[in-house]
CSV table of C-alpha atoms in Angstrom, one decimal:
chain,number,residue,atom,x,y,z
B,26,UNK,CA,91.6,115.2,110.7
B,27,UNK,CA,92.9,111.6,109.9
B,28,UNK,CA,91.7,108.9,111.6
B,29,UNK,CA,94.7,105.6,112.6
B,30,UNK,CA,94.7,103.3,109.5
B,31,UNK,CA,93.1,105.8,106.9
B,32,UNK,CA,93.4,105.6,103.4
B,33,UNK,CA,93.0,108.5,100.9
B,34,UNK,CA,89.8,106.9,99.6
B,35,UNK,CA,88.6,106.2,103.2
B,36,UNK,CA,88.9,109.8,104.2
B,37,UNK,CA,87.1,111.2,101.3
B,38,UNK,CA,84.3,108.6,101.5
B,39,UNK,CA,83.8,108.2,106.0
B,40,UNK,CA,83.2,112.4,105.1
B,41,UNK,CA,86.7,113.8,106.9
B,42,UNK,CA,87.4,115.7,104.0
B,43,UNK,CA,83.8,117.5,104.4
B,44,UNK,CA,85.3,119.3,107.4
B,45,UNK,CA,88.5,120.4,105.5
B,46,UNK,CA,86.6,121.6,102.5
B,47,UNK,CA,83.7,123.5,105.0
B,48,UNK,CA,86.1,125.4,107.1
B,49,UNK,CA,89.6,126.1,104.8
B,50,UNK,CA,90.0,129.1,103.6
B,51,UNK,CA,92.6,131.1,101.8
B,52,UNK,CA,95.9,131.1,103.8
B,53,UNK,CA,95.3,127.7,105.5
B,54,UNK,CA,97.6,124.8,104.7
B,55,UNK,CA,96.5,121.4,104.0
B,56,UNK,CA,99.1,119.0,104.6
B,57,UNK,CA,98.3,115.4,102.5
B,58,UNK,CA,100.3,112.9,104.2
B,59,UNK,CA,98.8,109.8,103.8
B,60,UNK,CA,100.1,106.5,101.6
B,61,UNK,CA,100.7,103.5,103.9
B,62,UNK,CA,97.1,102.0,103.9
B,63,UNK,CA,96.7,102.5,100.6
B,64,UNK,CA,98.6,100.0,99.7
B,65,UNK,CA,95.7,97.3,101.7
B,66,UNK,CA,92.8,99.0,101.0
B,67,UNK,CA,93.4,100.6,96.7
B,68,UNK,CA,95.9,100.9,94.6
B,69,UNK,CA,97.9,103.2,92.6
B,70,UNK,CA,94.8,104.8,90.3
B,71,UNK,CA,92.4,104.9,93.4
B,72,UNK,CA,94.7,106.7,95.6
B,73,UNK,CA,96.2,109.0,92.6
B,74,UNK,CA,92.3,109.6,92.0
B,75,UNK,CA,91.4,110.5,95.8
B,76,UNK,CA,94.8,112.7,96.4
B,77,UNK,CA,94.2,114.6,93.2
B,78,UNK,CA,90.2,114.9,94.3
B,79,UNK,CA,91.3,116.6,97.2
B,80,UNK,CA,94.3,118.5,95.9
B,81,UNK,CA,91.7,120.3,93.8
B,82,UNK,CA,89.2,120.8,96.2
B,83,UNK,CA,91.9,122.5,98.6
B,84,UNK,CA,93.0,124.5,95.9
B,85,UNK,CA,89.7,125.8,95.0
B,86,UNK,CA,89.5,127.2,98.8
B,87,UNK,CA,92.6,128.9,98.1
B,88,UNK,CA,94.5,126.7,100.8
B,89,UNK,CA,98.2,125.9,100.4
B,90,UNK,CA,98.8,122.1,99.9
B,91,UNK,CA,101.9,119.9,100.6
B,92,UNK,CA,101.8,116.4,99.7
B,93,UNK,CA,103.8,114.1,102.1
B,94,UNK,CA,105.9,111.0,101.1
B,95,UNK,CA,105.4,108.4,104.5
B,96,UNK,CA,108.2,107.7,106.5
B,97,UNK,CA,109.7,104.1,105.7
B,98,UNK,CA,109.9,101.0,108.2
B,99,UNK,CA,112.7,101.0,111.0
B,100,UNK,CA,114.3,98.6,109.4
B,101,UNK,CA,114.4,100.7,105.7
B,102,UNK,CA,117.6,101.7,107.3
B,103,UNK,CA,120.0,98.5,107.2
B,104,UNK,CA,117.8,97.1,104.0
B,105,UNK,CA,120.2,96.4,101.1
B,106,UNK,CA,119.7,97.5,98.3
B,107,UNK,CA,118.9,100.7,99.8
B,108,UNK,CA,115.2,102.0,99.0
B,109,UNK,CA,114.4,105.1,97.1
B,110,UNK,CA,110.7,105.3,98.6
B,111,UNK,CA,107.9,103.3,99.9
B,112,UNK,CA,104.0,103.6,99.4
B,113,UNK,CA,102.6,105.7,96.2
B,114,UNK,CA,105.3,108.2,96.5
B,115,UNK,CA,106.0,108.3,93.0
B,116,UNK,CA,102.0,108.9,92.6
B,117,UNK,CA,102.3,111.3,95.4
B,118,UNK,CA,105.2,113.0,92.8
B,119,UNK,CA,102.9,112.6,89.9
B,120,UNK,CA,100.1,114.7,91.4
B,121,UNK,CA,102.7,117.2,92.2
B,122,UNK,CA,103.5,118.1,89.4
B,123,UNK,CA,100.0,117.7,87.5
B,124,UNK,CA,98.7,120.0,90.0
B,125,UNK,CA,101.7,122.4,90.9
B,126,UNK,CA,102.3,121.6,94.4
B,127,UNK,CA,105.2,120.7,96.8
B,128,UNK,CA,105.7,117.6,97.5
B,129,UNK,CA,107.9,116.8,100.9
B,130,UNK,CA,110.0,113.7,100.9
B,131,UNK,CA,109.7,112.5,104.2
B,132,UNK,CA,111.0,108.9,102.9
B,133,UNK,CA,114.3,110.3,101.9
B,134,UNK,CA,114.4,113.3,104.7
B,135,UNK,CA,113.8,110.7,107.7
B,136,UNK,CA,115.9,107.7,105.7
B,137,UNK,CA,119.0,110.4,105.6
B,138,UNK,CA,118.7,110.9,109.4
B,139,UNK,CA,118.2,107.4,110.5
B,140,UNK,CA,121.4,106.4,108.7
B,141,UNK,CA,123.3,109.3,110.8
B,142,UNK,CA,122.0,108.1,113.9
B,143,UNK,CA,122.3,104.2,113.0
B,144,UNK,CA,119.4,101.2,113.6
B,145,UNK,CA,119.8,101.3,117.3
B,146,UNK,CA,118.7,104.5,117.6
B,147,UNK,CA,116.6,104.1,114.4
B,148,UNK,CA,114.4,101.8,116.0
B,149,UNK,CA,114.2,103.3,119.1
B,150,UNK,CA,112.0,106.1,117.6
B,151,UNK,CA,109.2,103.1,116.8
B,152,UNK,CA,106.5,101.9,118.7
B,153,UNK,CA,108.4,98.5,120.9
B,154,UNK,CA,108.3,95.6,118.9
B,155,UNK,CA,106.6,97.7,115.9
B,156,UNK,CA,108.8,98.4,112.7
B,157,UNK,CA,106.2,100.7,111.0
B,158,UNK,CA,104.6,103.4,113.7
B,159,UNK,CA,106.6,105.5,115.0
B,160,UNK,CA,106.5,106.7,118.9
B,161,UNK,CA,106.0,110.1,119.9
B,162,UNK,CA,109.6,110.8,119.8
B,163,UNK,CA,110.0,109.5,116.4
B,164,UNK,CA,106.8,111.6,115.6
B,165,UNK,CA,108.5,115.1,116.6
B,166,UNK,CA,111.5,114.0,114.4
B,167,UNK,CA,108.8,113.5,111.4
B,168,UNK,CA,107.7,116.8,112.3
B,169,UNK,CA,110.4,118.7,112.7
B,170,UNK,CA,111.9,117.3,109.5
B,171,UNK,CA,108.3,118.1,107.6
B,172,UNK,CA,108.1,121.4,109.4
B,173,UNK,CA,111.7,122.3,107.8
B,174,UNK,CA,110.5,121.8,104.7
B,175,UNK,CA,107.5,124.2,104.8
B,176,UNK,CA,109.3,127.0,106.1
């Protein structure tokens, strides 16, 4: 339902959270996985506000969440001192455990399989010349690795 260059805040307010909310139901997962924008457009009590909002509200349905931790830069993987995360994860890990749900750390799942494969092929699963969005390739790796995670 996310639109390119959303922000938790964004999504709640431009309505694309109506949809979620009107048509889950019990058994449906809602996967949050959102945290990069946020960083332009709010900040750390905003976006723990929005996430939370809508961690509630998918609750209430009786949907499944999983709250995703974004995927770092290409170049995450040769930066020294290494990082731990990027983008409200630790918020993102807060509102886990405030509202009892899994949270999937896609920082640290990816960042673990970028330094097996090395920068080369690191930044070959980004967009050319673009360090931040990955390509479809490096989109079925994000994937896959979420998808493991969830069962």
């Amino acid at each position: 339902m996310a639109a390119s260059g959303q922000y938790a805040k964004g999504f709640l307010d431009a309505g694309q959270f109506d949809a979620i909310e009107a048509y889950g139901k019990t058994g449906d997962i809602f996967i949050v996985s959102i945290g990069i924008n946020d960083t332009n457009y709010s900040n750390a009590e905003e976006y723990h506000t929005a996430v939370t909002d809508m961690v509630q509200r998918a609750k209430a349905k009786g949907m499944t969440v999983y709250l995703v931790k974004q995927q770092g830069r290409a170049s995450d993987v040769t930066n020294n001192p290494t990082l731990k995360g990027r983008w409200f994860g630790t918020t993102l890990d807060a509102i886990g455990q405030e509202q009892n749900v899994a949270v999937i750390d896609l920082f640290n799942l990816f960042f673990d399989y970028a330094k097996s494969i090395g920068q080369e092929a690191t930044t070959a699963l980004y967009m050319e010349g673009d360090t931040l969005h990955p390509n479809r390739q490096g989109a079925m790796k994000l994937a896959e690795l979420a998808a493991a995670q969830i069962g």
